[in-house]
Coordinates of C-alpha atoms and ligand atoms in Angstrom, one line a residue:
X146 CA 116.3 131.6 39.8
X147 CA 113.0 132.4 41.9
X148 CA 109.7 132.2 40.6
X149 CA 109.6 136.0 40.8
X150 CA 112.3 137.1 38.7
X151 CA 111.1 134.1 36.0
X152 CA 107.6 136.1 36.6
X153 CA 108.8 139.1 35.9
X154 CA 111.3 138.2 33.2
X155 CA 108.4 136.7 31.5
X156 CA 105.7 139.4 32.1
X157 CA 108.2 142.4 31.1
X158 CA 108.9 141.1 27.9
X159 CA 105.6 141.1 26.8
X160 CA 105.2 145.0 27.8
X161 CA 108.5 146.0 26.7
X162 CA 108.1 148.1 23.3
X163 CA 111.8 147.7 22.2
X164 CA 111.5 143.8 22.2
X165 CA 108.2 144.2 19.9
X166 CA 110.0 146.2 17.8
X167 CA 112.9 143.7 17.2
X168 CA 110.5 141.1 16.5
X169 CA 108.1 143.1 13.8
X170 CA 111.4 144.5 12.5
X171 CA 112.8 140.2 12.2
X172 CA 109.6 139.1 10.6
X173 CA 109.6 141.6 7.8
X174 CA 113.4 140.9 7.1
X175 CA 112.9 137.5 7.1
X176 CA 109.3 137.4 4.3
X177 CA 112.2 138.3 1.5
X178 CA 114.8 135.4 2.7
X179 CA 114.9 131.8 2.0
X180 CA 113.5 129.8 4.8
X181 CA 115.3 129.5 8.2
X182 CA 115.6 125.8 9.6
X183 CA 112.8 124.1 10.7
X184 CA 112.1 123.8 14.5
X185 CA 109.6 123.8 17.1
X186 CA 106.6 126.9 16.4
X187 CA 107.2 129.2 18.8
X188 CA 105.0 131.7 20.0
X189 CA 104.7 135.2 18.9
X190 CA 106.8 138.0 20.8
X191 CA 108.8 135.4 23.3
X192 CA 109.5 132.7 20.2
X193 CA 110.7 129.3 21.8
X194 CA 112.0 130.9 25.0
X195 CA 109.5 128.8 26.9
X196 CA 110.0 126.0 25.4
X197 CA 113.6 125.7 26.6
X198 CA 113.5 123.6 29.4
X199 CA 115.8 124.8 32.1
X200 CA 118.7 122.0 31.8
X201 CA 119.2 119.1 29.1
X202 CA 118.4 121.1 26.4
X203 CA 120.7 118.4 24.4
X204 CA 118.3 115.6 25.1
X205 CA 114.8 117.8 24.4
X206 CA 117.1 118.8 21.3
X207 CA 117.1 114.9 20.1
X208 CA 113.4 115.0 20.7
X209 CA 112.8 118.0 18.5
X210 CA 115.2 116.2 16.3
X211 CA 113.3 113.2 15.6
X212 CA 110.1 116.0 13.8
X213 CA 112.2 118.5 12.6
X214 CA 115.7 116.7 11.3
X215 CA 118.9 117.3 12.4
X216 CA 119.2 121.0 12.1
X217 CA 117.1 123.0 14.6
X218 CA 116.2 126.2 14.4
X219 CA 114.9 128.6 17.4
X220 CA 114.0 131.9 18.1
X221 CA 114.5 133.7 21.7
X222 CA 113.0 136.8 21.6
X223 CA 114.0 137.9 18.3
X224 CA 117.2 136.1 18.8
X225 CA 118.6 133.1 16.3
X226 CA 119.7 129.4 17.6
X227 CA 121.1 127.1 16.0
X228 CA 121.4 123.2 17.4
X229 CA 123.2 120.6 15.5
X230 CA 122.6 117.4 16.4
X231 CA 124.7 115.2 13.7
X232 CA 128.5 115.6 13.4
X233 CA 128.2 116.4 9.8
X234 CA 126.8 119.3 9.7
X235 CA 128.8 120.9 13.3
X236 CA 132.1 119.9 10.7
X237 CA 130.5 121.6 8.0
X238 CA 129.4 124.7 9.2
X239 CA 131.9 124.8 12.8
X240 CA 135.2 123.3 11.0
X241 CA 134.7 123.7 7.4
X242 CA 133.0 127.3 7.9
X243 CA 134.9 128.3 11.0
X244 CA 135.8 131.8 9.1
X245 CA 132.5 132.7 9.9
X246 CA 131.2 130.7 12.8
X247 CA 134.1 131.1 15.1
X248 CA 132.7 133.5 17.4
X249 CA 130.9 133.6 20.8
X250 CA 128.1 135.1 22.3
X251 CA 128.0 138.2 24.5
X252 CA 127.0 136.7 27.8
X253 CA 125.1 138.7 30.2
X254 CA 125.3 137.0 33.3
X255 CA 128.5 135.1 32.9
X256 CA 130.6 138.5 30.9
X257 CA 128.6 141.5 32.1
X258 CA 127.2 140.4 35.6
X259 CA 130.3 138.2 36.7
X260 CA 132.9 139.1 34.8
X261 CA 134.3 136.0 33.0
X262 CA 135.0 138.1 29.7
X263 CA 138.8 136.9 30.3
X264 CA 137.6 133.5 29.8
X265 CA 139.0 132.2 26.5
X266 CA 135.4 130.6 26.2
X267 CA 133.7 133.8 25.9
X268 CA 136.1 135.9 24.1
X269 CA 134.6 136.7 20.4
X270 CA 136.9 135.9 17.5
X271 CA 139.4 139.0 17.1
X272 CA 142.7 139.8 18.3
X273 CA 142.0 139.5 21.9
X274 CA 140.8 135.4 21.3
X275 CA 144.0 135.1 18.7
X276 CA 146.4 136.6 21.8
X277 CA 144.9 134.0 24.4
X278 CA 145.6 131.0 21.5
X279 CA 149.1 131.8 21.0
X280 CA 150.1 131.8 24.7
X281 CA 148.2 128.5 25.2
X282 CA 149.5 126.9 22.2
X283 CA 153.2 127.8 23.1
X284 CA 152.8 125.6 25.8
X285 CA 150.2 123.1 26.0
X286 CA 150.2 122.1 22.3
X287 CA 154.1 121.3 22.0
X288 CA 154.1 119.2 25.2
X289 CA 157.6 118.9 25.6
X290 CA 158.2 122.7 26.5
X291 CA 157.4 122.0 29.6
X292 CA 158.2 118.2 29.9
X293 CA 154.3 117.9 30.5
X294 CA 155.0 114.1 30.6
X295 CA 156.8 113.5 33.1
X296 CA 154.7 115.8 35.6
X297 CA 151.8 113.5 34.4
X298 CA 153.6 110.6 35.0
X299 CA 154.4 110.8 38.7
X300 CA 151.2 112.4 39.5
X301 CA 149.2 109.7 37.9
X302 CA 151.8 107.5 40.4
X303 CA 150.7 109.6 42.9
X304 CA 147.2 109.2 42.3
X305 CA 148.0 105.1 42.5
X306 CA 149.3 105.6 45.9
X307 CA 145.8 107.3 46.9
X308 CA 144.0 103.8 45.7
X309 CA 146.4 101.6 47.2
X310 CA 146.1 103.4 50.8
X311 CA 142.5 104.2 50.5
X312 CA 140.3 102.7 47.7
X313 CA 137.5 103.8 49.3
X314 CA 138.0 107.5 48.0
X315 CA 139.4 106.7 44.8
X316 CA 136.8 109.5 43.3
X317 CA 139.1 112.2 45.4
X318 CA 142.4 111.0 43.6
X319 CA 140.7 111.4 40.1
X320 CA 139.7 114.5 40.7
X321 CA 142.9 115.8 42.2
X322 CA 145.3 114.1 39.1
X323 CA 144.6 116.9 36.3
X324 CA 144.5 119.7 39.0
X325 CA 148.1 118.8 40.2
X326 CA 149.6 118.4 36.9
X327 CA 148.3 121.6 35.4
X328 CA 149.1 123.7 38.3
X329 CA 152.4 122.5 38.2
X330 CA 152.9 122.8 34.0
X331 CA 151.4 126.7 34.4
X332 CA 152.4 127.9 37.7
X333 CA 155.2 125.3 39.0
X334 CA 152.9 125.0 42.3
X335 CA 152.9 121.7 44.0
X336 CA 149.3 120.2 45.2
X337 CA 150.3 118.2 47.9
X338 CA 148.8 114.9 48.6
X339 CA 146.5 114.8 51.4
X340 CA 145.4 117.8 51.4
X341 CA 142.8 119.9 49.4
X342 CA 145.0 122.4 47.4
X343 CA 143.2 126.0 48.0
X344 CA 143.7 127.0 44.0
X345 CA 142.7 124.0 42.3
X346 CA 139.6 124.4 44.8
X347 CA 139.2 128.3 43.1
X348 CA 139.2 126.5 39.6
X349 CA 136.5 124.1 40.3
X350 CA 134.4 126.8 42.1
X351 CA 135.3 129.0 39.0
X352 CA 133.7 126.2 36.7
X353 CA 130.7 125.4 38.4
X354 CA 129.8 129.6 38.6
X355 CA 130.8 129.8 34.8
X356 CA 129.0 126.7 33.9
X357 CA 125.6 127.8 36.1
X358 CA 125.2 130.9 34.9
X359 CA 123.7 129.5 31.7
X360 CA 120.5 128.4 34.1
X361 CA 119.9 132.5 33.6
X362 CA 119.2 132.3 30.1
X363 CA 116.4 134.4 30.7
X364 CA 119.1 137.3 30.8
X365 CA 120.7 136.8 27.6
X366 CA 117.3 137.3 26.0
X367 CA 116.2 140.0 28.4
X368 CA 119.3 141.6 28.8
X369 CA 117.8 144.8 30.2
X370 CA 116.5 143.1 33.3
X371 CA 120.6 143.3 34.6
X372 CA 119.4 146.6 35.3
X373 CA 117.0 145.4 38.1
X374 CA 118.5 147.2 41.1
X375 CA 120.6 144.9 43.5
X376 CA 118.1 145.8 46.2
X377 CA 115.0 144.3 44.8
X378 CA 112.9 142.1 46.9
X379 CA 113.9 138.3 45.1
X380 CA 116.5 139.2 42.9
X381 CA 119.0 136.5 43.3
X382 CA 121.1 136.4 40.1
X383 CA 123.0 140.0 41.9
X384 CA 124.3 138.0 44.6
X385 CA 125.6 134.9 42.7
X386 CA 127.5 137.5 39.8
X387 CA 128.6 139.5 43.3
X388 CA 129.9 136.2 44.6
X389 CA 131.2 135.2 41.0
X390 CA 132.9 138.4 40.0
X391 CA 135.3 137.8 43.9
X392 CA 136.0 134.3 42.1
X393 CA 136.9 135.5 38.7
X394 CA 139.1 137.9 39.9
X395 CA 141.1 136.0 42.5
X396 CA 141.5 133.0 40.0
X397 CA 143.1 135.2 37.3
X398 CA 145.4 137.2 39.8
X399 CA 145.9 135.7 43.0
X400 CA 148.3 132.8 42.7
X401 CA 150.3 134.0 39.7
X402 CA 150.6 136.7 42.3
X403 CA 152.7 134.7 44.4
X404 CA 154.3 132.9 41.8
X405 CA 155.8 136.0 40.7
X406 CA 156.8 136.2 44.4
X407 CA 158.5 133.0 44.6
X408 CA 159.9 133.7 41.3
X409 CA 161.4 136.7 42.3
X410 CA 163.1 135.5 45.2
X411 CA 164.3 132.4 42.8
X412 CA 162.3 129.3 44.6
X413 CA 159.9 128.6 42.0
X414 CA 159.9 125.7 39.6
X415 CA 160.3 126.0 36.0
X416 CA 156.6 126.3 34.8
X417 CA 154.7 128.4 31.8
X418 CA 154.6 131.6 34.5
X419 CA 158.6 131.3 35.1
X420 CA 159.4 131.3 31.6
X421 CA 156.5 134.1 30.2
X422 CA 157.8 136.1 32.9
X423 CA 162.0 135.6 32.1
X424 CA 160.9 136.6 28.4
X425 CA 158.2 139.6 29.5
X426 CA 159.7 141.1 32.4
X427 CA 160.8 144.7 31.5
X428 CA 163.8 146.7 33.3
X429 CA 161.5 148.5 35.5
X430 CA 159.8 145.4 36.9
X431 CA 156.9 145.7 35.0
X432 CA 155.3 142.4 32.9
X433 CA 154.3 143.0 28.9
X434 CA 150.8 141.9 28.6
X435 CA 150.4 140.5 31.9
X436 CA 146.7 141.2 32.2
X437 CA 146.1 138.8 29.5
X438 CA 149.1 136.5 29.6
X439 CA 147.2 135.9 33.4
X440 CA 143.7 135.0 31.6
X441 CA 145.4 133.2 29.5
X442 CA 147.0 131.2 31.8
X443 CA 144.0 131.0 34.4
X444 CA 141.5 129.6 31.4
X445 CA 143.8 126.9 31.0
X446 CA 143.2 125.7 34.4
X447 CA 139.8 125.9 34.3
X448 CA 139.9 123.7 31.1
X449 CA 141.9 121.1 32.5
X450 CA 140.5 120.7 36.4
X451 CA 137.2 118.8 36.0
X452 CA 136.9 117.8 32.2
X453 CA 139.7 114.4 32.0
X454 CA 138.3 113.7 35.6
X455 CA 134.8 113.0 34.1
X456 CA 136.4 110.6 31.5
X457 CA 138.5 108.9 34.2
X458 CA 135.5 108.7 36.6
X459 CA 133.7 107.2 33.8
X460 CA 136.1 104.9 32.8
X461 CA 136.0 103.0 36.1
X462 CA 132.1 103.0 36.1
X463 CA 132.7 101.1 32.3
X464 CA 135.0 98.4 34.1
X465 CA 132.3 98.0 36.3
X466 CA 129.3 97.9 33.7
X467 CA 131.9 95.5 31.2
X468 CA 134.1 92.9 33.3
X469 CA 135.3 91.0 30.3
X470 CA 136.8 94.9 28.7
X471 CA 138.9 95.2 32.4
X472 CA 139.9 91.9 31.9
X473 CA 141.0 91.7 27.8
X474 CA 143.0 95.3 28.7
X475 CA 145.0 94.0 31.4
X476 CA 146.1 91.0 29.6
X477 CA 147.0 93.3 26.6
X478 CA 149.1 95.6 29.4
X479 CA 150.1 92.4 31.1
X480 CA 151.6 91.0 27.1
X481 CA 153.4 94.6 26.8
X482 CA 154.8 95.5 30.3
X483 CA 155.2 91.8 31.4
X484 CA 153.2 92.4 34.4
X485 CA 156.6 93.9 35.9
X486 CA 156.7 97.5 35.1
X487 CA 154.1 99.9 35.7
X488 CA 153.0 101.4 31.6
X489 CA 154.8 104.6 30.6
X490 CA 153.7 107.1 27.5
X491 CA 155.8 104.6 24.9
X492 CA 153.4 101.6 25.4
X493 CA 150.9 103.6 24.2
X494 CA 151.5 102.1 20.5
X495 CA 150.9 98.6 21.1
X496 CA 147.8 99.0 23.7
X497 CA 144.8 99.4 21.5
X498 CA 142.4 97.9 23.3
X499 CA 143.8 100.1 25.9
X500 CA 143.2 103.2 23.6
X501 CA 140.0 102.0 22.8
X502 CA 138.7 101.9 26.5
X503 CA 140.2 105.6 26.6
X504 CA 138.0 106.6 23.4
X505 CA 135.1 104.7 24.7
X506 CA 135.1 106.5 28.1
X507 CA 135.4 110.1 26.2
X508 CA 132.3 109.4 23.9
X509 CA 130.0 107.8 27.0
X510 CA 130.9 111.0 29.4
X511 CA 129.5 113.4 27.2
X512 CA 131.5 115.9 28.8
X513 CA 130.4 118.8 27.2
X514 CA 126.9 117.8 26.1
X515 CA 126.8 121.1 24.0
X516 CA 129.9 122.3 22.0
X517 CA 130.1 126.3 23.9
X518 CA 127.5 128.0 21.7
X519 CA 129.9 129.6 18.5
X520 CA 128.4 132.9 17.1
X521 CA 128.0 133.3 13.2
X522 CA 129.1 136.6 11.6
X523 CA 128.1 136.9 8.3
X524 CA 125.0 135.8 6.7
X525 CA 124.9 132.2 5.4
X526 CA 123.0 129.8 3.6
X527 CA 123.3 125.9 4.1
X528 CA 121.3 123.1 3.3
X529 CA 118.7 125.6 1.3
X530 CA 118.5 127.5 4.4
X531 CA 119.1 130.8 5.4
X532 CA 121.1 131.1 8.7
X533 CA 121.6 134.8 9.8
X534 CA 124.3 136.4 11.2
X535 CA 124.3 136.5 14.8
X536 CA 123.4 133.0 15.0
X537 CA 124.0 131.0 18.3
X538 CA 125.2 127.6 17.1
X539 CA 125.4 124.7 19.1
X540 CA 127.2 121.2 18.5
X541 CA 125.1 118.5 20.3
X542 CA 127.7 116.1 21.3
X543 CA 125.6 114.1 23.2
X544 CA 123.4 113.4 20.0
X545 CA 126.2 112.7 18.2
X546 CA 127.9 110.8 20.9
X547 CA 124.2 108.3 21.8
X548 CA 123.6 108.1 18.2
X549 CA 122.4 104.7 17.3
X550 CA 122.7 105.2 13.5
X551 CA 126.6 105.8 13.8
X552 CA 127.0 103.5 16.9
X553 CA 125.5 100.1 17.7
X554 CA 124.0 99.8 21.1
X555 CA 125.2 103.5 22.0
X556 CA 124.3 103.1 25.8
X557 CA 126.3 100.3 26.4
X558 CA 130.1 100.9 27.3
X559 CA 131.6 98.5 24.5
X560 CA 135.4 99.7 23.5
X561 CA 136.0 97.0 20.9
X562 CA 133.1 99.0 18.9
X563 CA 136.5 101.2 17.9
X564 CA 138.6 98.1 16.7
X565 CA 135.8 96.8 15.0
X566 CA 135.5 97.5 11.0
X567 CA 132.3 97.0 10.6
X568 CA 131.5 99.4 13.8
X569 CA 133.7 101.5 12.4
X570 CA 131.8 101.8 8.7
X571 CA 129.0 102.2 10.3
X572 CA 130.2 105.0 12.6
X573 CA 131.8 106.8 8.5
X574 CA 135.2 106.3 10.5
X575 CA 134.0 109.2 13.1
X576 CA 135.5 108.9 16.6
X577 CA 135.0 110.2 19.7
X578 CA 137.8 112.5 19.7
X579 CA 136.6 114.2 16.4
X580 CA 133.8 116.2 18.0
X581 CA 134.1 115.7 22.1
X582 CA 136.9 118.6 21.8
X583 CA 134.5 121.0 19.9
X584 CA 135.2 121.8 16.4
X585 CA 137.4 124.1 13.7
X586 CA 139.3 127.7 15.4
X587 CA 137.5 127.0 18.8
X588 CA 138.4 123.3 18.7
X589 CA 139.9 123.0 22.7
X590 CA 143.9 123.7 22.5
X591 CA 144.1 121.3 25.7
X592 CA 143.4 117.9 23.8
X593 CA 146.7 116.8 23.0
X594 CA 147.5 117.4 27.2
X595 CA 144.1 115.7 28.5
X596 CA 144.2 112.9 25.7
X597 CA 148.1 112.0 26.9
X598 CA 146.9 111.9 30.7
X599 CA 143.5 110.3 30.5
X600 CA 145.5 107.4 28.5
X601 CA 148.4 107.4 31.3
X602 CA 145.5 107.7 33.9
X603 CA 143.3 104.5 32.6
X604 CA 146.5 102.2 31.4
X605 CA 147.8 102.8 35.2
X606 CA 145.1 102.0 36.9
X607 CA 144.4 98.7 34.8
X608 CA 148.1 97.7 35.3
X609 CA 147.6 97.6 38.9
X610 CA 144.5 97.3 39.8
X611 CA 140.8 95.4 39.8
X612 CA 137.8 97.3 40.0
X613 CA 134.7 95.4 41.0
X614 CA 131.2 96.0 41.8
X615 CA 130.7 96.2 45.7
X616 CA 128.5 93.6 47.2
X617 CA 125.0 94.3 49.4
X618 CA 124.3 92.3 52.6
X619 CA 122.8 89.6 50.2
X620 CA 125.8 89.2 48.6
X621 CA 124.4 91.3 45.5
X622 CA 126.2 93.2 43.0
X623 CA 125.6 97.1 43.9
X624 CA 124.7 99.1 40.9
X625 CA 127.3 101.3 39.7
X626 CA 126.5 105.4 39.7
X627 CA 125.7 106.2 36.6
X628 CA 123.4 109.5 37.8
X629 CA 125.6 112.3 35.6
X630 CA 125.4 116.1 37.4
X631 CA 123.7 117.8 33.9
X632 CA 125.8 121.2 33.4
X633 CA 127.7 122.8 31.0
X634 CA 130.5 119.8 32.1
X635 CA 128.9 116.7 32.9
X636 CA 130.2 115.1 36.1
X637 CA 130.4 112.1 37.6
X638 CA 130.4 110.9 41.4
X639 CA 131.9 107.3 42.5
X640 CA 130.3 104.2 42.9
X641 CA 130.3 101.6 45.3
X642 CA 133.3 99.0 44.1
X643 CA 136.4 97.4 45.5
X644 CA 139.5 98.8 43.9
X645 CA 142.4 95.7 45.1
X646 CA 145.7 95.7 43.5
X647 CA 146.6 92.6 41.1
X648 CA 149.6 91.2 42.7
X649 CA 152.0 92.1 45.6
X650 CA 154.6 92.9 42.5
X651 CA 152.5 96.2 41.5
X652 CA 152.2 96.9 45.5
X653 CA 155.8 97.7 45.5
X654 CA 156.2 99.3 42.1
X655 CA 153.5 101.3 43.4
X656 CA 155.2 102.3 46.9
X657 CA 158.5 102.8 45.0
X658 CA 157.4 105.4 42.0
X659 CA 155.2 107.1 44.6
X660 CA 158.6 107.7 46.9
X661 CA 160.2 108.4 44.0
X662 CA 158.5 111.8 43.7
Ligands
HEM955 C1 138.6 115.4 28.2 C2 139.0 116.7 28.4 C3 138.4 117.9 27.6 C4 137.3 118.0 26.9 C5 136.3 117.0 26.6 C6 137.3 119.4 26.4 C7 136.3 119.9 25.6 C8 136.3 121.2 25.1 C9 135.3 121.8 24.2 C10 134.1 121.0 23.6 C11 135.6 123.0 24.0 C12 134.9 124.0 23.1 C13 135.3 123.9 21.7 C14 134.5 124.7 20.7 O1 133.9 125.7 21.1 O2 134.3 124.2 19.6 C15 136.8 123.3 24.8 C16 137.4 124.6 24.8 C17 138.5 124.9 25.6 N1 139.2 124.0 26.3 FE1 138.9 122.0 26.5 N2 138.4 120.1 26.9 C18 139.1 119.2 27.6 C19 140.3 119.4 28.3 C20 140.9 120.6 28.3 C21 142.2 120.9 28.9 C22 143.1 119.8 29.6 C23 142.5 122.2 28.7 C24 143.7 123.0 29.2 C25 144.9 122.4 29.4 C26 141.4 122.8 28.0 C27 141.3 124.1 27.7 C28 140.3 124.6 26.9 C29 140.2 126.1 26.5 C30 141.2 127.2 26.9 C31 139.1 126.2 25.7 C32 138.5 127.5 25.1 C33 138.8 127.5 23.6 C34 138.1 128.7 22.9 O3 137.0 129.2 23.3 O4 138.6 129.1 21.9 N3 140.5 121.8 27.8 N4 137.2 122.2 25.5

């Protein structure tokens, strides 16, 4: 944002009469309710708006935490927010609630300016957000429709191959393994190996637009100033919705386009797009429902593309930061596979320490620092407390997930915390998996399909190989990365290591499943 538009956004709302009268209005309301949350004191007119800082709001929110309690409460311009930062209370209010906190916010930079209101993210609770559930579920929650598995089998051998021939840019083979399988599971398209795949590419631009246009908060609380014309000197959030809207656009049409091409002429693998479309297609050509079937469809990919890559990019920085957790897995796989088979989905059972390094990776990523901000709908009262409707709630999962009265020594990367009662008594039996997928009727429908490949992804890699810390030119040990990108999904980019396979036995198995494909 330039300093001009921040200048002006901040300048207008104090002259703008409507906003004055939406705050006098609040305040009166309010003197007859029970008390809202504490929080930080605002200021009169613009509330707490400057006292958001413009990223990490999670970790100023376990600031504010530590005066106010757990439940924060804030006022934008007349506008209620919500931030939970214990797991307790998101259940309570986000899963045991959800009737009435299952909504989202209307968005004005990422809905009205760039035109993600297909996204399932943004769509409010209603029919529309019930429609884009059903498709999803149909396929990604009952993993066999589409034999899910196996795709994520041989594209996690795939992704082997890429370490074996070039360990040096393992980081590009993480990030290409959940692209591949999901464009194959909702499209039948084939990334190929070597080469960047032009669609996946469109999904990851699409998250990074979605995901910035939160840095123009000052919109969603001065939602007039859309109306700024294009042509104003310094204006810059009209060029990136310009650019954004091209994006959203080609990602929901473009390559189910061709599919339906390919399909047509009968060269297209069997994929969620094949079979909607054998079901939908009407005599005269036309598709039922395709506008939202293909938002539907499109969300899904931008679900899948970057989030299990941050979880497997952060599982090889905890082999780095914990040695002895590399080694203890490996002899576990080693017990179970007899060091002569590379692990498959059934292993899964007897690998616990495996599982836990998988749990342990999901809870230290802090993929989505904030839960997507749910809307309340009704009035509500919780804790004493009146919480209004129209309330912006957010789940801090990185509170939860850092938080040293449920987890000892949270910044450490320790898996056997999960195996551990005591750890576990500690923790009230909460695991990573209970809030790093969000919570109650927005909970993610892609869990079961990122849980399944980020264990096949980790157990893989630990069959075959060691990861170690690189050395300097004094024969130190180099520092793993550890410096997350802070947006609405955390990333992670590699570190300096060796990646060497075990034994000239997982060489072959490697060369063999990757012809094998
Ligand atoms: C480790 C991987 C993943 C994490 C940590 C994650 C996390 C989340 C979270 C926190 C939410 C918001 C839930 C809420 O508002 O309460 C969400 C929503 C969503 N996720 Fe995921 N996700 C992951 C993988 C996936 C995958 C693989 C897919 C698709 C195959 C997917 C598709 C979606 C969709 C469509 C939504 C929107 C749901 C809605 O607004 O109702 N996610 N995810």
């Amino acid at each position: 944002m330039s300093d001009f538009t921040s200048l002006l956004a901040r300048l207008s709302c104090i002259v703008f009469p409507l906003v004055l009268f939406r705050f006098l209005r609040g305040r009166h309301r309010s003197s007859n309710a029970l008390p809202r949350p504490p929080g930080p004191k605002g200021i009169p007119i613009l509330g707490n708006l400057l006292q958001l800082p413009p990223s990490r709001l999670w970790e100023k929110a376990v600031e504010w935490g530590k005066e106010h309690g757990d439940i924060i409460y804030l006022e934008n311009v007349g506008k209620p927010m919500l931030i939970l930062n214990s797991y307790d209370d998101a259940k309570e209010l986000l899963a045991n609630r959800s009737a009435i906190y299952s909504s989202r916010p209307h968005l004005t930079m990422a809905v009205d300016l760039e035109k993600w209101d297909w996204f399932t993210t943004f769509v409010p609770y209603g029919d529309l957000f019930r429609k884009h559930r059903a498709y999803q579920n149909r396929f990604i929650n009952s993993l066999e429709t589409l034999n899910v598995a196996n795709v994520q089998l041989s594209e996690t051998h795939a992704m082997l191959k890429g370490f074996l021939d070039n360990p040096g840019d393992y980081a590009s083979y993480v990030n290409r393994l959940p692209g591949a399988v999901i464009m194959m599971n909702l499209y039948g398209h084939r990334v190929e190996r070597d080469r960047d795949d032009p669609f996946v590419k469109l999904g990851i631009t699409a998250v990074r637009y979605a995901g910035d246009s939160e840095g123009y908060f000052f919109l969603e609380f001065l939602p007039w100033l859309k109306y700024i014309p294009e042509w104003f000197p310094f204006v810059e959030f009209h060029r990136v919705a310009k650019e954004a809207r091209q994006i959203s656009h080609a990602l929901r049409y473009e390559l189910y386009e061709i599919i339906k091409k390919k399909i047509a002429k009968g060269s297209a693998k069997e994929s969620m797009t094949s079979l909607y479309l054998a079901e939908n297609t009407r005599e005269d050509g036309s598709v039922e429902d395709e506008a939202d079937f293909c938002a539907s469809i499109a969300m899904l990919l931008i679900g899948a593309v970057d989030t299990s890559v941050t979880a497997t990019m952060t599982f090889v920085l905890g082999m780095l930061k914990n040695p002895e957790a590399q080694k203890r897995a490996q002899s576990e796989i080693d017990r179970v596979t007899g060091g002569d088979r590379l692990p498959t989905f059934e292993d899964a059972e007897n690998l616990p320490f495996v599982n836990a390094i998988c749990e342990e990776a999901l809870r230290y990523a802090g993929i989505t620092p904030f839960t997507p901000a749910h809307l309340s709908t009704e009035d509500d009262v919780y804790k004493g407390y009146h919480i209004p409707a129209g309330t912006m709630v957010l789940a801090n999962t990185w509170a939860v997930a850092f938080d040293a009265d449920r987890y000892v020594d949270p910044f450490a990367f320790r898996p056997d915390r999960w195996l551990s009662e005591k750890e576990m008594q500690k923790a009230q039996g909460v695991r990573a998996r209970d809030y790093a997928f969000g919570y109650g009727r927005r909970i993610c429908p892609g869990q079961p399909w990122a849980e399944q490949l980020i264990f096949i992804a980790i157990a893989s890699i630990l069959a075959a190989f060691n990861i170690e810390a690189a050395v300097d030119e004094n024969g130190k040990p180099i520092p793993p990365n550890e410096d997350y990108h802070p947006s609405f999904v955390r990333s992670l980019g590699p570190s300096k290591c060796k990646i060497t396979p075990r034994s000239q036995k997982m060489v072959s198995l490697i060369e063999g499943a990757a012809e094998a494909i």
